[in-house]
Coordinates of C-alpha atoms and ligand atoms in Angstrom, one line a residue:
M1 CA -48.4 162.6 17.0
S2 CA -48.4 163.6 13.4
E3 CA -46.0 161.0 12.0
S4 CA -47.7 158.8 9.5
G5 CA -47.8 155.1 10.3
H6 CA -48.1 155.8 14.0
N7 CA -51.7 154.7 14.2
E8 CA -51.1 151.2 13.1
N9 CA -48.5 150.7 15.8
E10 CA -50.9 151.8 18.4
K11 CA -53.0 148.8 17.7
I12 CA -50.3 146.3 18.5
I13 CA -50.3 144.9 22.0
E14 CA -47.8 142.7 23.8
L15 CA -49.3 139.8 25.7
P16 CA -47.6 137.2 27.9
V17 CA -48.0 133.4 27.3
T18 CA -50.9 133.4 29.8
I19 CA -53.0 136.2 31.2
T20 CA -56.0 136.6 33.4
V21 CA -59.2 137.8 31.8
R22 CA -59.1 140.9 34.1
E23 CA -55.6 141.9 33.0
F24 CA -56.3 141.2 29.4
A25 CA -59.5 143.4 29.5
R26 CA -57.5 146.2 31.0
I27 CA -54.8 146.0 28.2
I28 CA -57.4 146.1 25.4
N29 CA -59.4 148.9 27.1
S30 CA -62.5 146.7 27.4
S31 CA -64.6 145.6 30.3
P32 CA -64.0 142.1 31.6
I33 CA -67.7 141.3 30.9
E34 CA -67.2 142.1 27.2
V35 CA -64.1 139.9 27.1
I36 CA -66.0 137.1 28.9
K37 CA -68.9 137.3 26.5
N38 CA -66.5 137.3 23.5
L39 CA -64.7 134.2 24.9
M40 CA -68.0 132.5 25.4
S41 CA -68.9 133.1 21.8
N42 CA -65.6 131.5 20.9
G43 CA -66.5 128.5 23.1
V44 CA -64.2 129.4 26.0
I45 CA -65.8 129.6 29.4
A46 CA -63.5 131.6 31.6
N47 CA -64.1 133.8 34.6
I48 CA -62.4 137.1 35.4
N49 CA -59.6 135.6 37.4
Q50 CA -58.9 132.7 35.1
Q51 CA -55.9 132.5 32.8
I52 CA -56.4 132.4 29.1
D53 CA -53.5 131.5 26.8
F54 CA -51.9 133.7 24.3
D55 CA -53.6 132.2 21.3
T56 CA -57.1 132.6 22.8
A57 CA -56.3 136.1 23.8
A58 CA -55.0 136.9 20.4
I59 CA -58.2 135.8 18.7
V60 CA -60.3 137.9 21.1
A61 CA -57.9 140.8 20.6
A62 CA -58.2 140.6 16.9
E63 CA -62.0 140.7 17.1
M64 CA -61.6 143.9 19.2
G65 CA -59.3 145.5 16.7
Y66 CA -55.9 144.8 18.2
E67 CA -53.0 142.8 16.9
A68 CA -51.4 140.7 19.7
V69 CA -47.7 139.8 19.8
L70 CA -46.0 137.6 22.3
E71 CA -44.3 139.5 25.0
K72 CA -40.5 139.0 25.4
Q73 CA -39.7 136.9 28.3
E74 CA -38.1 138.7 31.2
T75 CA -34.7 137.2 31.8
D76 CA -35.0 137.1 35.6
I77 CA -38.2 135.0 35.7
E78 CA -37.8 132.1 38.0
G79 CA -40.2 129.2 38.6
E80 CA -42.1 130.4 41.5
L81 CA -42.9 133.9 40.3
G82 CA -46.5 134.8 40.5
E83 CA -48.3 137.3 38.2
I84 CA -46.9 140.8 38.4
P85 CA -49.1 142.6 41.0
L86 CA -51.6 144.9 39.2
W87 CA -50.2 148.1 40.7
R88 CA -46.8 147.4 39.3
R89 CA -48.2 146.9 35.9
L90 CA -50.2 150.1 36.2
I91 CA -47.1 152.0 37.2
S92 CA -45.3 150.5 34.2
D93 CA -48.0 152.0 32.0
E94 CA -47.0 155.6 33.1
P95 CA -44.8 157.6 30.8
P96 CA -41.2 156.7 31.8
D97 CA -39.9 160.3 31.7
L98 CA -42.4 161.3 34.4
L99 CA -41.4 158.5 36.9
E100 CA -39.7 159.7 40.0
N101 CA -38.2 157.8 42.9
R102 CA -40.5 157.0 45.8
P103 CA -39.8 155.6 49.3
P104 CA -39.5 151.8 49.4
V105 CA -42.5 150.0 50.9
V106 CA -41.5 147.3 53.3
T107 CA -43.5 144.6 54.9
I108 CA -42.3 142.4 57.8
L109 CA -43.1 138.7 57.6
G110 CA -42.1 135.7 59.6
H111 CA -43.1 132.8 61.8
V112 CA -45.4 133.5 64.7
D113 CA -43.5 134.7 67.8
H114 CA -40.3 135.4 66.0
G115 CA -40.7 139.1 66.8
K116 CA -42.5 140.8 63.9
T117 CA -44.6 143.1 66.1
T118 CA -41.7 143.8 68.5
L119 CA -39.6 144.8 65.5
L120 CA -42.3 147.0 63.9
D121 CA -42.8 148.8 67.2
A122 CA -39.0 149.2 67.8
I123 CA -38.5 150.7 64.4
R124 CA -41.4 153.1 64.8
K125 CA -40.4 154.1 68.3
T126 CA -36.7 154.8 67.4
N127 CA -37.2 156.4 64.0
V128 CA -40.6 158.1 63.5
A129 CA -39.7 161.6 62.3
G130 CA -41.0 164.1 64.8
G131 CA -42.6 161.3 66.7
E132 CA -44.5 162.4 69.7
A133 CA -43.5 161.0 73.1
G134 CA -45.5 158.3 74.7
G135 CA -45.9 154.6 74.5
I136 CA -47.2 152.7 71.5
T137 CA -50.6 151.6 72.3
Q138 CA -52.6 152.0 69.2
H139 CA -52.3 149.6 66.4
I140 CA -51.2 151.3 63.2
A141 CA -51.5 149.5 59.9
A142 CA -48.8 151.5 58.1
Y143 CA -46.2 154.1 59.0
Q144 CA -43.3 156.0 57.5
I145 CA -39.9 156.5 59.1
E146 CA -36.8 158.6 58.2
H147 CA -33.3 157.1 58.3
N148 CA -30.4 159.2 57.2
N149 CA -32.7 161.4 55.2
N150 CA -34.3 158.5 53.5
V151 CA -38.0 157.7 54.0
I152 CA -39.1 154.1 54.3
T153 CA -42.8 153.0 54.5
F154 CA -43.6 150.0 56.7
L155 CA -46.8 148.0 56.3
D156 CA -48.1 145.9 59.1
T157 CA -49.8 142.6 58.2
P158 CA -51.6 140.9 61.0
G159 CA -49.5 138.0 62.3
H160 CA -52.3 136.0 63.7
A161 CA -52.8 132.6 62.1
A162 CA -56.3 133.5 61.1
F163 CA -55.0 136.2 58.9
T164 CA -52.4 134.3 56.9
A165 CA -54.1 135.3 53.7
M166 CA -53.4 138.9 54.7
R167 CA -49.7 138.1 54.7
A168 CA -49.7 137.2 51.1
R169 CA -51.5 140.5 50.4
G170 CA -48.9 142.4 52.4
A171 CA -46.2 140.8 50.3
Q172 CA -48.1 141.8 47.2
G173 CA -48.1 145.5 48.0
A174 CA -44.5 145.6 49.1
D175 CA -41.3 146.4 47.3
I176 CA -39.1 144.6 49.9
V177 CA -39.9 142.0 52.5
V178 CA -38.1 141.8 55.8
L179 CA -38.2 138.2 56.9
V180 CA -37.9 137.9 60.6
V181 CA -36.2 134.6 61.8
A182 CA -35.6 134.1 65.5
A183 CA -32.0 133.0 66.1
D184 CA -33.1 130.6 68.8
D185 CA -35.8 128.9 66.7
G186 CA -34.6 129.0 63.1
V187 CA -36.4 128.5 59.9
M188 CA -40.0 127.3 60.6
P189 CA -43.0 126.5 58.4
Q190 CA -44.3 130.1 58.2
T191 CA -40.8 131.3 57.5
R192 CA -40.8 129.2 54.4
E193 CA -44.3 130.2 53.5
A194 CA -43.5 133.9 53.9
A195 CA -40.4 133.5 51.7
A196 CA -42.5 131.8 49.1
H197 CA -45.0 134.7 49.2
A198 CA -42.2 137.2 48.8
V199 CA -40.8 135.4 45.8
A200 CA -44.3 135.1 44.3
A201 CA -44.8 138.9 44.7
R202 CA -41.3 139.5 43.2
A203 CA -40.2 141.4 46.4
P204 CA -36.5 140.9 47.4
I205 CA -36.0 139.6 50.9
V206 CA -33.8 141.0 53.7
V207 CA -33.5 138.6 56.6
A208 CA -33.7 140.1 60.2
L209 CA -32.0 137.4 62.3
N210 CA -33.8 138.3 65.5
K211 CA -33.4 137.5 69.2
I212 CA -29.6 137.5 68.8
D213 CA -29.5 138.5 72.5
K214 CA -30.7 135.2 73.7
S215 CA -28.2 132.7 75.2
N216 CA -29.5 129.9 73.1
A217 CA -29.3 131.8 69.8
E218 CA -27.6 129.9 67.1
P219 CA -27.0 132.3 64.2
D220 CA -24.8 130.0 62.2
R221 CA -27.2 127.1 62.3
V222 CA -30.0 129.5 61.2
K223 CA -27.9 130.8 58.3
Q224 CA -27.3 127.2 57.2
Q225 CA -31.1 126.7 57.2
L226 CA -31.6 129.9 55.3
A227 CA -29.1 128.7 52.6
E228 CA -31.2 125.5 52.4
I229 CA -34.2 127.5 51.4
N230 CA -32.3 129.4 48.7
L231 CA -31.7 132.4 50.9
V232 CA -27.9 132.2 50.9
P233 CA -26.4 134.8 53.2
D234 CA -24.2 137.4 51.5
E235 CA -21.3 136.6 53.8
W236 CA -21.4 133.2 52.2
D237 CA -21.3 134.8 48.7
G238 CA -25.1 134.6 48.4
D239 CA -27.6 137.3 47.5
T240 CA -29.5 137.6 50.8
I241 CA -28.5 140.2 53.3
V242 CA -28.8 138.7 56.8
V243 CA -28.8 141.3 59.6
P244 CA -28.4 140.1 63.2
I245 CA -30.7 142.2 65.5
S246 CA -32.5 142.2 68.8
A247 CA -35.9 143.8 68.4
K248 CA -36.3 143.7 72.2
L249 CA -33.0 145.4 73.0
E250 CA -33.3 147.6 69.9
T251 CA -29.9 146.6 68.6
G252 CA -29.0 146.2 65.0
L253 CA -32.0 148.3 63.8
D254 CA -29.8 150.8 62.0
D255 CA -28.0 148.0 60.2
L256 CA -31.3 146.6 59.1
L257 CA -32.5 150.0 57.8
E258 CA -29.2 150.4 56.0
A259 CA -29.7 147.0 54.4
I260 CA -33.2 147.9 53.3
L261 CA -32.0 151.1 51.7
L262 CA -29.1 149.3 50.0
V263 CA -31.5 146.8 48.5
A264 CA -33.9 149.6 47.5
E265 CA -31.1 151.5 45.8
N266 CA -30.6 148.6 43.5
M267 CA -34.2 148.5 42.5
E268 CA -36.2 150.9 40.4
I269 CA -38.7 152.0 43.0
Q270 CA -40.6 154.7 41.2
A271 CA -44.0 156.2 40.5
N272 CA -45.5 159.2 38.7
P273 CA -46.6 161.6 41.4
K274 CA -48.6 163.6 38.7
G275 CA -50.0 160.5 37.1
S276 CA -53.2 158.5 37.6
I277 CA -54.0 158.0 41.2
F278 CA -54.2 154.5 42.6
G279 CA -52.9 152.3 45.4
T280 CA -53.8 149.5 47.7
V281 CA -56.3 149.2 50.5
I282 CA -54.3 148.3 53.6
D283 CA -56.9 148.2 56.3
A284 CA -60.4 149.5 57.0
K285 CA -62.7 149.6 59.9
R286 CA -66.0 151.3 60.9
D287 CA -65.6 154.0 63.5
R288 CA -68.6 155.1 65.5
A289 CA -67.8 158.7 65.2
K290 CA -66.0 159.0 61.9
G291 CA -67.8 156.3 59.9
V292 CA -65.6 154.1 57.7
M293 CA -61.9 154.8 58.2
T294 CA -59.7 153.3 55.5
T295 CA -56.0 153.1 55.4
L296 CA -54.7 153.5 51.9
L297 CA -51.2 153.2 50.5
V298 CA -50.8 155.6 47.6
Q299 CA -48.7 153.9 44.9
N300 CA -49.0 156.4 42.1
G301 CA -50.3 159.9 41.6
S302 CA -51.1 162.3 44.5
L303 CA -54.3 161.7 46.4
E304 CA -56.1 164.8 47.6
V305 CA -59.1 165.6 49.8
G306 CA -62.3 166.0 47.8
E307 CA -61.3 163.3 45.3
I308 CA -63.7 160.3 44.7
V309 CA -62.1 156.9 45.2
I310 CA -63.4 153.5 44.4
A311 CA -62.1 150.2 45.8
G312 CA -63.9 147.0 44.8
E313 CA -67.6 147.8 45.5
A314 CA -66.9 150.6 48.0
F315 CA -66.6 154.3 46.9
G316 CA -66.9 157.8 48.2
R317 CA -65.6 161.4 48.2
I318 CA -62.7 161.8 50.6
K319 CA -63.9 164.1 53.4
A320 CA -60.7 164.1 55.4
M321 CA -57.3 162.6 55.3
F322 CA -54.8 161.8 58.1
D323 CA -51.2 160.8 58.2
H324 CA -49.8 158.2 60.6
H325 CA -49.6 160.7 63.4
S326 CA -53.3 161.3 63.0
R327 CA -52.5 164.8 61.6
R328 CA -54.9 166.2 59.1
I329 CA -53.3 166.4 55.6
N330 CA -54.7 167.5 52.2
K331 CA -52.4 165.5 49.9
A332 CA -50.7 162.2 49.9
V333 CA -47.8 161.2 47.5
P334 CA -46.6 157.8 46.3
S335 CA -45.6 155.3 49.0
Q336 CA -47.4 157.4 51.6
P337 CA -50.0 155.6 53.8
V338 CA -53.0 157.6 54.7
S339 CA -56.2 157.2 56.7
V340 CA -59.2 158.5 54.8
M341 CA -62.8 159.3 55.8
G342 CA -65.7 159.3 53.4
I343 CA -65.8 155.9 51.8
N344 CA -69.3 154.5 52.0
K345 CA -68.5 151.0 53.1
V346 CA -65.6 148.9 54.4
P347 CA -63.5 147.9 51.4
V348 CA -61.6 144.6 51.2
A349 CA -57.9 144.9 52.4
G350 CA -55.6 144.2 49.5
D351 CA -58.0 145.6 46.8
L352 CA -56.7 148.2 44.4
F353 CA -58.2 151.7 44.9
Q354 CA -58.4 154.3 42.1
T355 CA -59.8 157.8 41.8
I356 CA -62.8 158.3 39.5
E357 CA -64.3 161.5 38.0
N358 CA -67.7 161.5 39.6
E359 CA -70.0 159.5 41.8
R360 CA -72.3 158.6 38.9
K361 CA -69.4 156.8 37.2
A362 CA -68.4 155.2 40.5
R363 CA -72.0 153.9 40.9
S364 CA -72.1 152.3 37.5
L365 CA -68.7 150.8 37.9
V366 CA -69.9 149.2 41.2
V367 CA -72.9 147.8 39.3
E368 CA -70.6 146.4 36.7
R369 CA -68.4 144.8 39.3
R370 CA -71.4 143.1 40.9
E371 CA -72.3 141.7 37.5
E372 CA -68.8 140.4 37.2
K373 CA -69.1 138.7 40.6
K374 CA -72.3 137.0 39.5
L375 CA -70.6 135.8 36.3
I376 CA -67.7 134.5 38.4
A377 CA -70.1 132.6 40.7
K378 CA -71.7 131.0 37.6
A379 CA -68.5 130.0 36.0
S380 CA -67.2 128.7 39.3
A381 CA -68.9 125.4 38.7
S382 CA -66.0 124.4 36.5
T383 CA -62.9 124.5 38.7
L384 CA -59.4 124.4 37.2
S385 CA -58.4 120.8 37.3
L386 CA -55.1 119.1 37.4
E387 CA -55.8 118.0 33.8
Q388 CA -56.3 121.6 32.7
L389 CA -53.0 122.5 34.3
F390 CA -51.4 119.7 32.4
D391 CA -52.9 121.0 29.2
R392 CA -51.2 124.3 29.9
F393 CA -47.9 122.4 30.2
Q394 CA -48.5 120.9 26.9
A395 CA -49.2 124.3 25.4
G396 CA -45.7 125.2 26.7
E397 CA -47.2 127.8 28.9
V398 CA -45.8 126.4 32.1
R399 CA -42.5 124.4 32.1
E400 CA -42.9 123.0 35.5
L401 CA -45.5 121.4 37.7
R402 CA -45.6 123.4 40.9
L403 CA -46.8 121.6 44.0
I404 CA -47.7 122.6 47.5
I405 CA -47.7 119.5 49.7
K406 CA -49.4 119.0 53.0
A407 CA -49.1 115.7 54.9
D408 CA -50.2 114.3 58.2
V409 CA -46.7 113.5 59.6
Q410 CA -43.1 114.3 58.7
G411 CA -42.5 110.6 58.1
S412 CA -44.8 110.6 55.1
L413 CA -43.6 114.0 53.8
E414 CA -40.0 112.9 53.3
P415 CA -40.6 110.0 51.0
I416 CA -43.1 112.0 49.0
I417 CA -40.7 114.8 48.5
S418 CA -37.8 112.6 47.6
S419 CA -39.7 110.6 45.1
L420 CA -41.2 113.7 43.5
N421 CA -37.8 115.3 43.4
D422 CA -36.5 112.3 41.4
M423 CA -39.1 112.8 38.8
S424 CA -38.0 115.9 37.0
E425 CA -36.8 115.3 33.5
G426 CA -35.1 117.6 31.0
D427 CA -36.7 121.0 31.2
L428 CA -40.0 119.8 32.6
N429 CA -39.8 119.9 36.4
V430 CA -41.7 119.0 39.4
K431 CA -41.1 121.9 41.7
I432 CA -42.2 121.7 45.4
L433 CA -42.8 125.2 46.5
H434 CA -43.8 124.4 50.0
A435 CA -44.1 121.2 52.0
E436 CA -45.2 120.8 55.6
T437 CA -47.3 118.8 57.9
G438 CA -50.8 120.0 58.8
S439 CA -54.1 120.3 57.1
I440 CA -54.6 122.3 53.9
S441 CA -55.2 125.9 54.9
E442 CA -56.3 129.1 53.3
S443 CA -52.7 130.3 53.1
D444 CA -51.7 127.2 51.1
V445 CA -54.4 128.0 48.6
M446 CA -53.3 131.6 48.6
L447 CA -49.8 130.6 47.8
A448 CA -51.0 128.2 45.1
T449 CA -53.0 131.1 43.5
A450 CA -50.1 133.4 43.6
S451 CA -47.7 130.9 42.1
K452 CA -50.1 128.8 39.9
A453 CA -49.5 125.7 41.8
I454 CA -51.6 122.6 42.8
V455 CA -52.2 121.7 46.4
I456 CA -51.6 118.0 47.2
G457 CA -52.8 116.6 50.5
F458 CA -51.6 113.3 51.9
N459 CA -53.8 111.9 54.7
V460 CA -55.0 115.5 55.4
E461 CA -58.1 117.4 54.3
A462 CA -58.6 121.0 53.3
D463 CA -60.3 123.1 56.0
E464 CA -63.6 124.9 55.2
A465 CA -62.0 128.3 54.5
A466 CA -59.4 126.7 52.2
R467 CA -62.0 124.8 50.3
R468 CA -64.0 128.0 49.8
M469 CA -61.0 129.9 48.6
A470 CA -59.9 127.1 46.3
E471 CA -63.3 127.3 44.7
T472 CA -63.3 131.0 44.0
E473 CA -59.6 131.1 43.1
K474 CA -59.9 128.0 41.0
V475 CA -57.1 126.1 42.7
S476 CA -56.9 122.4 42.3
I477 CA -56.6 120.4 45.6
R478 CA -56.0 116.7 45.3
S479 CA -55.9 114.3 48.2
Y480 CA -54.3 110.9 48.5
D481 CA -53.8 108.3 51.1
I482 CA -51.4 106.0 49.3
I483 CA -48.0 107.5 48.4
Y484 CA -47.5 105.5 45.2
R485 CA -51.0 106.6 43.9
L486 CA -49.8 110.2 44.4
T487 CA -46.4 109.7 42.7
E488 CA -48.0 107.6 40.0
D489 CA -50.5 110.4 39.1
I490 CA -47.7 113.0 38.9
E491 CA -45.5 110.6 37.0
K492 CA -48.2 109.8 34.5
A493 CA -48.9 113.4 34.0
L494 CA -45.3 114.3 33.4
K495 CA -44.8 111.3 31.1
G496 CA -47.7 112.5 29.1
L497 CA -46.1 115.8 28.8
L498 CA -42.6 114.5 28.0
E499 CA -43.6 112.0 25.4
P500 CA -46.9 113.0 23.9
E501 CA -48.3 109.9 22.3
E502 CA -48.1 110.1 18.5
I503 CA -50.9 108.5 16.6
E504 CA -51.2 107.8 12.9
V505 CA -54.2 109.0 11.1
V506 CA -54.9 107.6 7.7
I507 CA -56.2 110.4 5.5
G508 CA -56.6 108.8 2.1
K509 CA -55.6 106.2 -0.6
A510 CA -54.4 106.5 -4.1
E511 CA -53.9 103.9 -6.8
V512 CA -50.9 104.0 -9.1
R513 CA -52.1 103.9 -12.7
A514 CA -48.8 104.6 -14.5
V515 CA -45.2 105.3 -13.7
F516 CA -43.3 108.1 -15.4
R517 CA -39.5 108.0 -15.5
I518 CA -38.1 111.5 -15.3
S519 CA -34.4 112.0 -15.6
R520 CA -32.7 113.4 -12.6
V521 CA -36.0 113.4 -10.6
G522 CA -36.7 109.8 -10.6
N523 CA -39.9 107.8 -10.9
I524 CA -43.2 109.6 -10.5
A525 CA -46.4 107.7 -9.8
G526 CA -49.3 108.8 -11.9
C527 CA -52.2 108.2 -9.5
R528 CA -55.8 108.6 -8.9
V529 CA -57.0 109.3 -5.4
I530 CA -59.6 106.7 -4.5
E531 CA -60.4 107.6 -0.9
G532 CA -60.1 110.7 1.3
E533 CA -57.2 112.9 0.2
I534 CA -53.4 112.9 -0.2
R535 CA -51.5 115.9 1.2
R536 CA -48.2 117.2 0.2
N537 CA -47.0 117.0 3.9
S538 CA -48.4 113.5 4.5
N539 CA -46.4 110.2 4.6
V540 CA -47.3 107.3 2.4
R541 CA -47.2 103.5 2.8
V542 CA -46.6 101.7 -0.5
I543 CA -48.8 98.6 -0.5
R544 CA -48.2 95.8 -3.1
D545 CA -50.0 92.4 -2.8
N546 CA -51.3 93.5 0.6
K547 CA -47.7 94.0 1.9
I548 CA -46.2 97.2 3.0
I549 CA -43.0 97.6 0.9
H550 CA -42.1 101.2 1.8
E551 CA -43.1 103.9 4.2
G552 CA -42.0 107.5 4.2
P553 CA -42.7 111.1 3.3
L554 CA -43.7 112.5 -0.1
L555 CA -41.2 114.3 -2.3
S556 CA -43.7 116.0 -4.6
L557 CA -47.4 116.3 -5.3
K558 CA -48.5 117.7 -8.5
R559 CA -51.6 118.3 -10.6
H560 CA -51.1 119.2 -14.3
S561 CA -47.4 119.8 -13.4
E562 CA -48.4 122.4 -10.7
D563 CA -47.3 121.8 -7.1
V564 CA -50.4 121.4 -4.9
H565 CA -51.1 121.0 -1.2
E566 CA -53.7 118.3 -1.5
V567 CA -55.6 116.2 -4.0
R568 CA -59.0 114.8 -3.2
A569 CA -60.7 111.6 -4.1
G570 CA -61.7 111.3 -7.7
Y571 CA -58.8 113.4 -9.0
E572 CA -55.5 112.4 -10.8
C573 CA -52.1 113.5 -9.6
G574 CA -48.4 112.8 -9.8
I575 CA -46.7 111.6 -6.7
G576 CA -43.0 111.5 -6.0
I577 CA -41.9 109.5 -3.0
K578 CA -38.8 110.4 -1.1
D579 CA -36.0 107.8 -1.2
F580 CA -38.2 105.3 -3.1
N581 CA -37.9 104.7 -6.8
E582 CA -39.4 101.2 -7.2
I583 CA -42.9 102.2 -7.7
E584 CA -45.0 100.0 -10.0
E585 CA -48.4 100.3 -11.7
G586 CA -51.1 98.8 -9.5
D587 CA -49.4 99.8 -6.2
I588 CA -51.7 101.3 -3.5
L589 CA -50.4 104.4 -1.7
E590 CA -51.9 105.0 1.7
G591 CA -51.5 108.5 3.0
Y592 CA -51.2 109.2 6.7
I593 CA -50.3 111.9 9.1
I594 CA -48.9 111.9 12.6
E595 CA -51.0 113.5 15.2
I596 CA -50.2 114.2 18.9
A597 CA -52.6 112.3 21.1
E598 CA -54.5 114.0 23.9
P599 CA -52.7 113.9 27.2
A600 CA -53.2 110.9 29.4
E601 CA -56.4 111.0 31.4
L602 CA -55.9 111.1 35.1
Ligands
GDP701 P1 -44.7 138.0 66.3 O1 -45.7 137.0 66.6 O2 -43.7 137.6 65.3 O3 -45.2 139.4 66.1 O4 -43.7 138.1 67.6 P2 -43.8 139.2 68.8 O5 -43.2 140.5 68.3 O6 -45.1 139.2 69.4 O7 -42.7 138.5 69.8 C1 -42.9 137.3 70.4 C2 -42.1 137.2 71.7 O8 -40.7 137.3 71.5 C3 -42.5 138.4 72.6 O9 -42.5 137.8 73.9 C4 -41.3 139.3 72.5 O10 -41.0 140.0 73.7 C5 -40.1 138.3 72.2 N1 -39.1 139.0 71.4 C6 -39.2 139.7 70.3 N2 -38.0 140.1 69.8 C7 -37.1 139.7 70.8 C8 -35.7 139.8 70.9 O11 -35.0 140.4 70.0 N3 -35.1 139.2 71.9 C9 -35.8 138.5 72.9 N4 -35.1 138.0 73.9 N5 -37.1 138.4 72.8 C10 -37.8 139.0 71.8

């Protein structure tokens, strides 16, 4: 890199309109703690997971020697999109010419009992390359299959209600989501929730219309329901491939795999197999004989035995590595799930893992991460409120108010939804991402985090786990028991956004001491500023005998025939007033500016 001028370009970084402290620290090659300290010294209290706006980030970036420019908006961004998963961002940092295609990673989501487990098992049974005979007894968190010479990686995400948060994580790690919908039951609450998670994780959806063998299957009705949640089937000219299958009878599975490969072909599913080594922790458990066994999905680089990996606060040298047939392997490539031995404690599923040069570095990184955690705990006292979200609207960071609504009964949900839907105005929208009956659960909060939404409860409370998660993830939960209070709050907030209140602030007064008639320009008031200041960009009121006889902007402001921005009390100046020529000696000019008022308090 010998070209001159290259160095200055290296210091320019692109940032989005909002960014988490963690992500920002990564971009400017600094530790989150440094960034948090720097923010504090600028009067901003933020924890590692909190969003800071572009302007704030730009100030901190400048202090750390970078020039920040606003990132170009991607054209395909839709309302519900969450932040780009970290691993995707990391892959996009790899040199583009070293990227190679990798197998698509697929996760299966859907409502309970719609057939996720049956489908996962059926695909594995019929397609595992070189699969050994015998029943499927052991639970496997991830596996790869081969179909027409194409490899596909499947991730399992526990379907039990207690693990709903895991589903969001599953979607986060996947390239494509297969949404299982039972043809006899149709679109259900968890179907909608799963679809929302997929959209938040930017993973396209293929619908597996399952249980088509059942006599009470109603595929057309289900397709209609799918269309209603924005998954318009391709046969109706929509974008969503819907594949009828029976997981139980193992029919339609080839079509489903074809559909997955078709969708994958139209995406850029790539990684650098020679690049930095990282991926996602899929699952981990402590085994009596082997110690901690961790299932990792390699997403970039090639992971080898002997390497030291770190995931959250867990780390260790890989002693042995196994593929999904429990065969010992020495190396794993992108999109390959592996089970590894040697990590010192059970890492958190969903965490990013990375390799690191040596154990000493791993240890000090763990210490740093613990410090971070403490800082987060401290900063947690201030949770992100509805008001702050509204501030973000005002800053133009978010153009819509995203809501997740939980209510006690369907009867109250409907009027809430319809009155909220009527509220959108212009390009400021109220967007209901998810609405259903039942108490506020962890998965609602998870969805809110992923999509930067607020959770609204009507006659329902948040359960303990949800409350805890809301606290750490800084999600705002608001509860109401009267519908009009709820709608009133939202309306007030939106109104505040749409019509920010303008207030006049008087900044100074000047007295007219002489009037100069200048040909072609008009009359200029020779003034002395007697209070505050008069600014070139201010408006003036012309006051004569205590009556306002004109109001409007200035045309010119000069001192000693030089144009100036402002003139302070005690000084003389010449003022020209736009569209007003009748100025007289003795008039008082009151200068004022228009300021935007703070958003309405809620
Ligand atoms: P999950 O909760 O989504 O993982 O659902 P399971 O895979 O456990 O399936 C729930 C029930 O539906 C089980 O009794 C399955 O045998 C049954 N099931 C799954 N797929 C099919 C199918 O294609 N046809 C029929 N008739 N039953 C199915």
